[in-house]
Coordinates of C-alpha atoms and ligand atoms in Angstrom, one line a residue:
M1 CA 0.0 0.0 0.0
N2 CA 1.2 3.4 -1.0
N3 CA -1.3 5.5 0.9
I4 CA -0.6 8.6 2.8
R5 CA -0.2 7.5 6.5
Q6 CA 0.0 11.0 8.1
V7 CA -1.0 14.4 7.0
T8 CA 0.9 17.1 8.9
I9 CA -0.6 20.6 8.9
A10 CA 1.7 23.6 9.8
G11 CA -0.4 26.4 11.3
G12 CA -3.6 26.8 13.3
G13 CA -5.3 29.8 11.8
M14 CA -8.5 29.7 9.7
A15 CA -6.7 27.7 6.9
G16 CA -5.1 25.2 9.3
W17 CA -8.3 24.3 11.2
M18 CA -10.6 24.4 8.1
T19 CA -8.2 21.9 6.4
A20 CA -7.9 19.7 9.4
A21 CA -11.7 19.6 9.9
A22 CA -12.3 18.8 6.2
L23 CA -9.6 16.1 6.1
A24 CA -10.8 14.5 9.3
R25 CA -14.2 14.0 7.7
F26 CA -12.7 13.0 4.3
L27 CA -10.2 10.6 5.6
D28 CA -12.4 9.0 8.3
G29 CA -12.0 5.3 8.3
T30 CA -8.9 5.2 6.1
G31 CA -6.3 4.9 8.8
T32 CA -4.6 8.2 7.8
T33 CA -3.8 10.3 10.8
I34 CA -3.9 14.1 10.9
Q35 CA -1.6 16.2 13.0
L36 CA -1.7 20.0 13.3
V37 CA 1.1 22.1 14.7
E38 CA 0.6 25.6 15.9
T39 CA 2.2 28.1 18.2
G40 CA 0.2 28.7 21.4
A41 CA -1.4 32.0 20.3
S42 CA -4.1 31.9 17.7
G43 CA -2.9 33.6 14.6
A44 CA -6.3 34.1 13.0
V45 CA -7.4 37.6 12.1
G46 CA -10.1 37.8 14.7
V47 CA -11.8 41.1 14.2
G48 CA -14.9 39.8 12.5
E49 CA -14.9 38.6 9.0
G50 CA -17.3 38.4 6.1
T51 CA -17.9 35.2 4.1
I52 CA -19.8 34.4 0.9
P53 CA -22.6 31.9 0.5
A54 CA -20.3 29.0 -0.5
I55 CA -19.4 28.7 3.2
H56 CA -22.6 26.8 3.8
D57 CA -21.4 24.0 1.6
F58 CA -18.3 23.7 3.6
N59 CA -20.1 23.7 7.0
A60 CA -22.8 21.3 5.7
K61 CA -20.2 18.8 4.5
L62 CA -18.8 18.8 8.0
G63 CA -22.3 18.3 9.4
I64 CA -22.1 21.5 11.4
D65 CA -25.4 22.9 12.7
E66 CA -25.8 26.5 11.6
R67 CA -27.4 27.7 14.9
E68 CA -24.6 26.2 16.9
L69 CA -22.0 27.7 14.6
M70 CA -23.6 31.2 14.7
R71 CA -23.8 31.1 18.5
A72 CA -20.2 30.0 18.9
T73 CA -18.9 32.7 16.5
N74 CA -21.2 35.6 17.4
A75 CA -22.3 35.5 13.7
T76 CA -24.9 37.6 11.9
F77 CA -26.5 37.1 8.5
K78 CA -25.1 38.7 5.4
L79 CA -27.1 39.5 2.3
G80 CA -24.3 41.3 0.4
T81 CA -21.8 44.2 0.5
E82 CA -22.6 47.8 0.2
F83 CA -20.0 49.9 -1.6
V84 CA -20.0 53.5 -0.5
D85 CA -18.2 56.4 -2.2
W86 CA -16.6 54.2 -4.9
T87 CA -18.2 55.9 -7.9
R88 CA -18.2 59.4 -6.3
K89 CA -18.6 60.7 -2.8
G90 CA -22.1 60.3 -1.5
H91 CA -23.0 57.4 -3.9
A92 CA -23.6 53.9 -2.8
Y93 CA -24.6 50.6 -4.4
M94 CA -25.1 47.1 -3.1
H95 CA -23.5 43.8 -4.3
P96 CA -26.2 41.4 -3.2
F97 CA -26.2 37.6 -3.0
G98 CA -28.8 37.1 -5.6
P99 CA -30.0 38.0 -9.1
Y100 CA -31.8 41.1 -10.5
G101 CA -35.3 40.6 -11.8
L102 CA -36.6 37.7 -13.9
D103 CA -35.3 36.6 -17.2
M104 CA -37.9 36.9 -20.0
N105 CA -38.1 34.7 -23.1
G106 CA -34.8 33.2 -22.2
I107 CA -33.0 36.6 -22.2
A108 CA -31.4 37.9 -19.0
F109 CA -33.3 40.6 -17.2
H110 CA -30.6 43.3 -17.4
H111 CA -30.9 43.4 -21.2
Y112 CA -34.5 44.5 -20.9
W113 CA -33.7 46.9 -18.1
R114 CA -31.0 48.5 -20.2
R115 CA -33.3 48.8 -23.2
L116 CA -35.9 50.5 -21.1
R117 CA -33.4 53.0 -19.7
E118 CA -32.7 54.1 -23.2
A119 CA -36.4 54.7 -23.5
G120 CA -36.3 56.9 -20.4
D121 CA -37.0 54.6 -17.5
T122 CA -35.0 55.7 -14.5
S123 CA -35.4 52.7 -12.1
D124 CA -32.2 51.6 -10.4
I125 CA -31.3 48.0 -11.1
S126 CA -31.1 47.4 -7.3
A127 CA -34.9 47.9 -7.2
Y128 CA -35.1 44.4 -8.7
S129 CA -33.1 42.6 -6.1
L130 CA -34.8 41.3 -3.0
A131 CA -31.5 40.7 -1.2
T132 CA -30.7 44.4 -1.7
A133 CA -34.1 45.6 -0.5
A134 CA -34.0 43.4 2.6
A135 CA -30.5 44.4 3.4
K136 CA -31.2 48.1 3.2
Q137 CA -34.3 47.7 5.3
G138 CA -32.4 45.6 7.9
R139 CA -34.5 42.5 7.3
F140 CA -33.6 38.9 7.1
R141 CA -35.4 35.5 6.7
H142 CA -33.9 32.3 5.5
P143 CA -34.4 31.7 1.7
T144 CA -36.9 29.0 0.9
N145 CA -36.4 25.9 -1.3
D146 CA -39.7 26.5 -3.1
A147 CA -38.4 27.6 -6.5
D148 CA -41.7 29.4 -7.3
S149 CA -41.3 31.7 -4.3
I150 CA -39.6 35.1 -4.5
Y151 CA -37.9 34.1 -1.2
A152 CA -35.9 31.5 -3.3
S153 CA -34.3 34.4 -5.2
Y154 CA -31.4 35.2 -2.9
S155 CA -28.7 33.6 -0.9
Y156 CA -26.9 34.6 2.2
A157 CA -23.6 34.2 4.1
H158 CA -22.4 35.0 7.6
H159 CA -20.3 37.6 9.3
L160 CA -18.4 35.7 11.9
D161 CA -15.5 36.1 14.3
A162 CA -12.7 34.4 12.6
G163 CA -10.8 33.7 15.8
L164 CA -13.9 32.0 17.3
Y165 CA -14.5 30.1 14.1
A166 CA -11.0 28.7 14.2
R167 CA -11.6 27.7 17.8
F168 CA -14.9 26.1 17.0
L169 CA -13.3 24.1 14.2
R170 CA -10.5 23.1 16.6
R171 CA -13.0 21.6 19.0
Y172 CA -14.6 19.8 16.0
C173 CA -11.2 18.5 14.9
E174 CA -10.2 17.2 18.4
R175 CA -13.5 15.4 18.6
N176 CA -12.8 13.8 15.2
G177 CA -9.3 12.5 16.0
V178 CA -7.0 15.3 14.8
T179 CA -3.9 15.6 17.1
R180 CA -2.8 19.1 18.0
T181 CA 0.8 19.8 18.8
E182 CA 1.8 23.1 20.4
G183 CA 5.2 24.5 19.4
R184 CA 7.0 26.8 17.1
I185 CA 8.4 25.4 13.9
V186 CA 12.0 26.5 13.6
D187 CA 13.3 24.2 10.8
I188 CA 12.2 21.8 8.2
A189 CA 13.9 18.5 7.5
L190 CA 14.2 17.5 3.8
D191 CA 14.9 14.2 2.2
P192 CA 18.2 14.8 0.5
E193 CA 17.3 12.5 -2.5
S194 CA 13.7 13.5 -3.4
G195 CA 13.7 17.0 -1.9
N196 CA 10.4 16.2 -0.2
I197 CA 9.7 17.4 3.4
L198 CA 10.4 14.7 6.0
A199 CA 9.5 16.5 9.2
L200 CA 8.9 19.8 11.0
Q201 CA 11.4 20.6 13.7
L202 CA 10.0 22.5 16.7
A203 CA 11.9 24.9 19.0
D204 CA 12.1 22.3 21.8
G205 CA 13.7 19.8 19.4
R206 CA 10.7 17.6 18.7
M207 CA 10.4 16.4 15.1
I208 CA 6.9 16.1 13.6
A209 CA 7.0 13.7 10.6
G210 CA 4.4 13.3 7.9
D211 CA 3.9 12.0 4.3
L212 CA 1.9 15.0 3.1
F213 CA 2.4 18.4 4.6
V214 CA -0.1 21.3 4.4
D215 CA 1.5 24.7 4.8
C216 CA -1.1 26.8 6.6
S217 CA 1.6 29.0 8.3
D218 CA 1.2 32.6 7.2
F219 CA 2.1 35.0 4.4
R220 CA 5.7 34.0 4.6
G221 CA 4.9 30.4 3.7
M222 CA 7.4 28.7 5.9
L223 CA 7.3 25.4 4.0
I224 CA 6.2 26.2 0.5
G225 CA 8.2 29.4 0.2
R226 CA 11.1 29.6 2.6
T227 CA 11.9 25.8 2.5
L228 CA 10.9 24.6 -1.0
G229 CA 11.6 27.9 -2.7
T230 CA 8.3 28.1 -4.6
V231 CA 8.2 31.5 -6.2
F232 CA 5.7 34.1 -5.2
E233 CA 4.1 35.9 -8.1
D234 CA 3.6 39.5 -7.1
W235 CA 0.3 41.1 -8.3
S236 CA 0.8 44.5 -6.6
R237 CA 1.0 46.2 -10.0
W238 CA -2.7 45.5 -10.3
L239 CA -3.7 45.6 -6.6
P240 CA -1.2 47.9 -4.9
C241 CA -2.9 48.1 -1.4
D242 CA -0.4 46.5 0.9
R243 CA -1.5 47.2 4.5
A244 CA -4.5 46.9 6.7
V245 CA -5.2 48.2 10.2
I246 CA -8.0 46.6 12.1
V247 CA -9.9 47.3 15.2
P248 CA -13.1 46.1 16.9
S249 CA -15.6 48.6 18.2
E250 CA -18.7 48.3 20.4
R251 CA -21.9 47.3 18.7
T252 CA -24.2 50.3 18.2
G253 CA -27.9 49.5 17.5
N254 CA -29.0 46.5 15.6
P255 CA -26.5 44.8 13.3
D256 CA -27.1 45.4 9.6
P257 CA -27.3 42.2 7.5
Y258 CA -24.6 43.4 5.1
T259 CA -20.9 44.4 5.0
R260 CA -20.1 48.0 4.2
V261 CA -17.0 49.0 2.4
T262 CA -16.3 52.7 2.0
A263 CA -13.7 54.1 -0.4
R264 CA -11.1 56.2 1.4
D265 CA -8.4 58.5 0.0
A266 CA -5.8 55.7 -0.4
G267 CA -7.9 52.5 -0.1
W268 CA -11.1 51.5 1.6
Q269 CA -12.6 50.8 5.0
W270 CA -14.8 47.9 6.1
R271 CA -17.5 47.6 8.7
I272 CA -18.6 44.1 9.6
P273 CA -21.4 43.8 12.2
L274 CA -21.3 40.8 14.6
Q275 CA -23.7 40.0 17.3
H276 CA -21.6 41.5 20.1
R277 CA -19.4 44.0 18.3
T278 CA -18.4 45.5 15.0
G279 CA -15.3 44.7 13.1
N280 CA -13.6 47.6 11.4
G281 CA -10.6 47.7 9.1
H282 CA -8.8 50.0 6.7
V283 CA -7.0 48.5 3.7
Y284 CA -4.6 51.0 2.2
C285 CA -1.6 51.6 0.0
S286 CA 1.5 52.6 1.9
Q287 CA 2.8 54.6 -1.1
Y288 CA 0.0 57.1 -0.6
L289 CA -0.8 57.0 3.1
S290 CA 1.3 56.7 6.3
D291 CA 0.4 54.1 9.0
D292 CA -0.5 56.9 11.5
K293 CA -2.9 58.5 9.0
A294 CA -4.4 55.2 8.2
V295 CA -5.1 54.5 11.9
E296 CA -6.5 58.0 12.3
T297 CA -8.8 57.6 9.3
L298 CA -10.0 54.2 10.7
L299 CA -10.7 55.5 14.2
A300 CA -12.3 58.7 12.9
N301 CA -14.7 56.7 10.8
A302 CA -15.5 53.8 13.1
E303 CA -19.1 54.3 14.3
C304 CA -18.1 53.9 17.9
E305 CA -15.1 54.1 20.1
A306 CA -12.6 51.3 19.5
S307 CA -12.7 48.5 22.1
D308 CA -9.1 47.4 21.5
D309 CA -5.8 48.7 20.1
P310 CA -5.5 48.8 16.3
N311 CA -3.6 45.9 14.8
L312 CA -1.4 46.6 11.7
L313 CA -0.9 44.0 9.1
R314 CA 1.4 44.1 6.0
F315 CA 0.8 42.0 2.9
T316 CA 1.7 41.7 -0.7
T317 CA -1.0 40.7 -3.1
G318 CA -0.2 37.7 -5.2
K319 CA 0.1 34.0 -5.1
R320 CA 2.7 31.2 -5.2
V321 CA 3.3 30.1 -8.8
Q322 CA 2.5 26.6 -7.7
T323 CA 0.5 26.2 -4.5
W324 CA 1.3 22.5 -4.5
T325 CA 5.0 21.6 -4.7
R326 CA 6.5 18.1 -4.0
N327 CA 4.7 16.8 -0.9
C328 CA 3.6 20.2 0.3
V329 CA 0.3 21.9 -0.4
A330 CA -0.1 25.5 0.6
I331 CA -3.6 26.6 1.8
G332 CA -4.5 30.1 3.1
A333 CA -2.1 33.0 3.4
S334 CA 0.9 30.9 2.6
A335 CA -0.6 30.1 -0.8
G336 CA -1.5 33.7 -1.7
F337 CA -3.3 36.8 -0.6
L338 CA -5.9 39.0 -2.1
E339 CA -7.4 41.9 -0.2
P340 CA -10.7 41.1 1.6
L341 CA -12.8 43.5 -0.5
E342 CA -15.2 40.6 -1.5
S343 CA -14.6 38.4 1.5
T344 CA -13.0 35.7 -0.6
G345 CA -10.1 34.6 1.7
T346 CA -12.2 31.9 3.3
W347 CA -13.5 30.8 0.0
L348 CA -10.0 30.4 -1.5
I349 CA -9.2 28.2 1.5
Q350 CA -12.3 26.2 0.9
A351 CA -11.6 25.9 -2.9
A352 CA -8.1 24.6 -2.1
I353 CA -9.5 22.0 0.3
I354 CA -12.0 20.8 -2.3
E355 CA -9.2 20.4 -4.8
L356 CA -7.0 18.7 -2.3
T357 CA -9.6 16.1 -1.5
K358 CA -10.3 15.6 -5.2
W359 CA -6.6 15.1 -6.1
F360 CA -5.7 13.5 -2.7
P361 CA -2.3 11.9 -3.4
A362 CA -0.7 8.5 -2.7
R363 CA 2.9 8.6 -1.6
D364 CA 4.2 8.7 -5.1
F365 CA 2.7 12.2 -5.6
A366 CA 1.7 11.8 -9.2
K367 CA 2.8 14.9 -11.1
P368 CA -0.2 15.2 -13.4
D369 CA -2.5 15.3 -10.4
I370 CA -0.4 18.0 -8.8
D371 CA -0.4 20.0 -12.1
A372 CA -4.2 19.7 -12.2
F373 CA -4.5 21.0 -8.7
N374 CA -2.2 23.9 -9.5
K375 CA -4.0 24.8 -12.6
T376 CA -7.4 25.0 -10.9
M377 CA -6.0 27.0 -8.0
D378 CA -4.4 29.4 -10.4
K379 CA -7.7 29.9 -12.1
R380 CA -9.5 30.5 -8.7
F381 CA -7.0 33.2 -7.6
T382 CA -7.0 34.8 -11.1
E383 CA -10.7 35.1 -11.1
V384 CA -10.9 36.7 -7.7
R385 CA -8.0 39.0 -8.6
D386 CA -9.8 40.2 -11.8
F387 CA -13.0 40.8 -9.9
L388 CA -11.2 42.9 -7.3
I389 CA -9.4 44.9 -9.9
A390 CA -12.7 45.6 -11.7
H391 CA -13.9 47.5 -8.5
Y392 CA -10.9 49.8 -8.7
C393 CA -10.6 50.2 -12.5
C394 CA -14.3 51.0 -12.9
A395 CA -14.5 53.4 -9.9
G396 CA -15.1 56.9 -10.9
R397 CA -13.0 58.5 -8.2
D398 CA -10.2 60.9 -9.2
D399 CA -9.9 63.1 -6.2
T400 CA -6.6 61.8 -4.7
D401 CA -3.3 60.5 -6.1
F402 CA -4.3 57.0 -5.2
W403 CA -7.5 57.1 -7.3
R404 CA -5.9 59.0 -10.1
A405 CA -3.2 56.3 -10.4
W406 CA -5.8 53.8 -11.4
R407 CA -6.2 55.6 -14.7
S408 CA -2.8 54.4 -15.7
I409 CA -3.0 50.8 -14.4
S410 CA -3.7 48.5 -17.3
M411 CA -6.0 45.6 -16.6
P412 CA -5.0 42.0 -17.1
D413 CA -6.1 40.7 -20.5
S414 CA -8.6 38.4 -19.0
L415 CA -10.4 41.3 -17.3
Q416 CA -10.1 43.7 -20.2
H417 CA -11.9 41.1 -22.3
R418 CA -14.8 40.8 -19.9
I419 CA -15.1 44.6 -19.6
D420 CA -14.9 45.2 -23.4
V421 CA -17.6 42.6 -24.0
F422 CA -19.9 44.0 -21.3
R423 CA -19.4 47.6 -22.4
A424 CA -20.3 46.7 -26.0
S425 CA -23.2 44.3 -25.7
G426 CA -24.1 43.8 -22.0
H427 CA -23.0 40.2 -22.0
V428 CA -21.1 38.9 -19.1
V429 CA -18.3 36.5 -20.1
L430 CA -18.5 33.5 -17.8
D431 CA -16.9 30.1 -17.4
P432 CA -19.2 27.4 -15.9
S433 CA -16.8 26.9 -13.0
D434 CA -16.6 30.6 -12.1
L435 CA -17.3 31.6 -8.5
F436 CA -18.8 35.0 -9.5
D437 CA -21.9 34.7 -11.7
E438 CA -23.7 37.2 -13.9
S439 CA -25.4 39.1 -11.1
D440 CA -22.1 39.5 -9.2
W441 CA -20.5 41.2 -12.2
L442 CA -23.6 43.2 -13.0
S443 CA -23.8 44.6 -9.5
V444 CA -20.2 45.9 -9.6
L445 CA -20.1 47.1 -13.2
I446 CA -23.5 48.7 -13.2
G447 CA -23.1 49.8 -9.6
Q448 CA -19.9 51.7 -10.6
G449 CA -21.8 53.4 -13.4
M450 CA -20.9 51.3 -16.5
L451 CA -23.8 51.0 -18.9
P452 CA -23.5 48.7 -21.9
A453 CA -23.8 50.5 -25.2
S454 CA -26.4 48.0 -26.4
W455 CA -28.5 45.1 -25.4
H456 CA -29.6 41.7 -26.6
P457 CA -31.5 42.1 -29.9
R458 CA -34.0 39.4 -28.9
T459 CA -35.5 41.7 -26.2
D460 CA -37.4 43.1 -29.2
S461 CA -39.8 40.1 -29.0
L462 CA -41.5 42.2 -26.3
D463 CA -42.6 45.8 -26.9
D464 CA -41.7 48.7 -24.5
G465 CA -45.1 48.8 -22.9
T466 CA -45.1 45.1 -22.0
V467 CA -41.5 45.3 -20.6
D468 CA -42.4 48.4 -18.6
Q469 CA -45.4 46.7 -17.1
R470 CA -43.4 43.6 -16.2
L471 CA -40.6 45.6 -14.6
D472 CA -43.2 47.6 -12.6
Y473 CA -44.6 44.3 -11.4
M474 CA -41.1 42.9 -10.5
R475 CA -40.3 46.1 -8.5
S476 CA -43.6 45.9 -6.5
M477 CA -43.0 42.1 -5.8
V478 CA -39.6 43.0 -4.4
E479 CA -40.9 45.8 -2.2
E480 CA -43.8 43.7 -0.9
A481 CA -41.6 40.7 -0.2
A482 CA -39.0 42.7 1.6
A483 CA -41.6 44.5 3.7
A484 CA -43.0 41.2 4.8
M485 CA -39.7 39.9 6.1
P486 CA -38.9 40.0 9.8
S487 CA -36.1 42.3 10.9
H488 CA -32.6 40.9 11.0
A489 CA -32.5 41.5 14.8
E490 CA -35.7 39.5 15.3
T491 CA -34.4 36.6 13.2
L492 CA -31.1 36.6 15.1
D493 CA -33.0 36.7 18.5
R494 CA -35.2 33.8 17.5
Y495 CA -32.5 31.8 15.8
C496 CA -29.2 32.1 17.5
E497 CA -28.8 34.8 20.1
V498 CA -25.6 34.4 22.0
E499 CA -26.3 33.7 25.6
D500 CA -24.7 35.9 28.2
A501 CA -21.7 34.2 29.9
Ligands
LIG1 C1 -6.9 42.4 7.3 C2 -7.5 41.1 6.8 C3 -8.9 41.0 6.7 C4 -9.5 39.9 6.2 N1 -10.8 39.8 6.1 C5 -11.4 38.7 5.5 C6 -12.8 38.5 5.3 O1 -13.6 39.4 5.7 N2 -13.3 37.4 4.8 C7 -12.5 36.4 4.3 O2 -13.0 35.4 3.8 N3 -11.1 36.5 4.5 C8 -10.6 37.6 5.1 N4 -9.3 37.7 5.2 C9 -8.4 36.6 4.7 C10 -8.4 35.5 5.7 O3 -8.7 35.8 7.0 C11 -7.0 35.1 5.7 O4 -6.6 34.7 4.4 C12 -6.9 33.9 6.5 O5 -7.3 34.2 7.8 C13 -5.5 33.4 6.5 O6 -5.5 32.4 7.3 P1 -4.3 31.5 7.5 O7 -4.8 30.4 8.5 O8 -3.7 31.1 6.2 O9 -3.2 32.4 8.2 P2 -3.1 33.0 9.7 O10 -4.4 33.4 10.2 O11 -2.0 34.0 9.6 O12 -2.6 31.7 10.6 C14 -1.3 31.2 10.5 C15 -1.1 30.2 11.6 O13 0.2 29.6 11.4 C16 0.9 29.6 12.7 N5 2.3 29.7 12.4 C17 3.0 30.6 11.7 N6 4.3 30.4 11.7 C18 4.5 29.3 12.6 C19 5.6 28.6 13.1 N7 6.8 29.0 12.8 N8 5.4 27.6 13.9 C20 4.1 27.2 14.3 N9 3.0 27.8 13.9 C21 3.2 28.9 13.0 C22 0.3 30.8 13.4 O14 0.5 30.6 14.8 C23 -1.1 30.7 13.0 O15 -1.8 29.8 13.8 C24 -8.7 38.8 5.8 C25 -7.3 38.9 5.9 C26 -6.7 40.1 6.4 C27 -5.2 40.2 6.5

């Protein structure tokens, strides 16, 4: 038998514990053991993080109960992200988790909406999104499975405390046979012949062996980068923000069921409402803003006094050229990093775990399988990168050096193609395996003020009067359905309120 006997995971942040939990489930009954090594302190970014709806698949596969998870992580519901001041100061749009309107005669809704605008209609596309209406009114109910109901027309995710999520998963892992070792990794032993990793050496001299190693350390990538020398591809020419300062603040009022990201002079600021507090962070470009100014901006714009000291993080946007090298797979920050504008960090971890289970190796580490893993992860990172760049390149701001600099940043070809097609005909170029679907792109491109020059010619099968009537009907359906939803606070109270300690 050539099976992997032990998987050794280096690092116990979000990536480490998510990987350990998923592998514990996946390898159950195979005899493969899982060992996770971490320093004592939790390294997870614990201010409060946004997720995207795909997180449900991950938790469901682990058999995690949503109520239990939400109580343990002080989570709230998230219907999307509001972008404030990106187009111009005073303007806001929502990127909701759900589509706009209904398709007609097999043609996507937005083509009809665009045509009617040309005929003088002024309705905002967001008026056709139930997730947007509910978010703005502070309402939430779970979507239904009844495909005929308007309440099936949206999805949702969670805002959760990442530190608590890592702790929750740790308990799950320990119940499911994962061994945790506390200690600082100071060196890595390599097999002189194959170049594969043999063991992690801890500061106290202990050696932790393994067949397959998962590098979930941090940005530095102790195994994949520093030891195996896998090159980091720097994407900061497209995404130049390189720092974040984060701070929690007291909760004020009822938590909104959405993330807010507000454009600032040299970056953007997030606000993520949890049950017990609010997570705030300011992502910025150090070329245009000093750390002191960044902290000042963050604190001046947090809605309430900070409840802790600000925490400064430095990062470089990009990814390892290969996130799987030899017998080492990098997952999380060690694999790559993209700023959290669309809450995709957790999803990239999840995507890597899915690929790892798909291409789970034997001890011969078949190269074609490793190549397939790397190719897919490259696509995942590239897609997220392009989506993030689109936010900046299409933003209308030109009031600071940072925003003016975007005028001279040329987009990657993959993104330029999508934008050119959309501008011309209103079509969204998609690959079936894409994370972001048509409505995701529409919300950002149209939200930032980009209107396609034309629309699908087949919308002509319906005359203006009929389209107008149908759009009226869709808007009133959305308004009525949103008004009939309970408030987010009520749903939280009923469903998962955190009990006082
Ligand atoms: C400012 C910021 C905001 C973010 N917001 C979001 C968000 O809203 N939504 C989202 O999905 N993602 C977000 N992310 C991304 C996501 O949280 C991170 O990508 C993810 O947390 C990285 O997790 P990680 O486990 O790879 O690394 P880390 O959390 O850095 O964990 C690394 C672990 O490795 C251990 N370690 C490191 N070196 C050693 C060593 N020598 N010996 C032993 N152990 C070691 C550390 O102790 C720690 O346990 C954000 C990231 C940042 C920086």
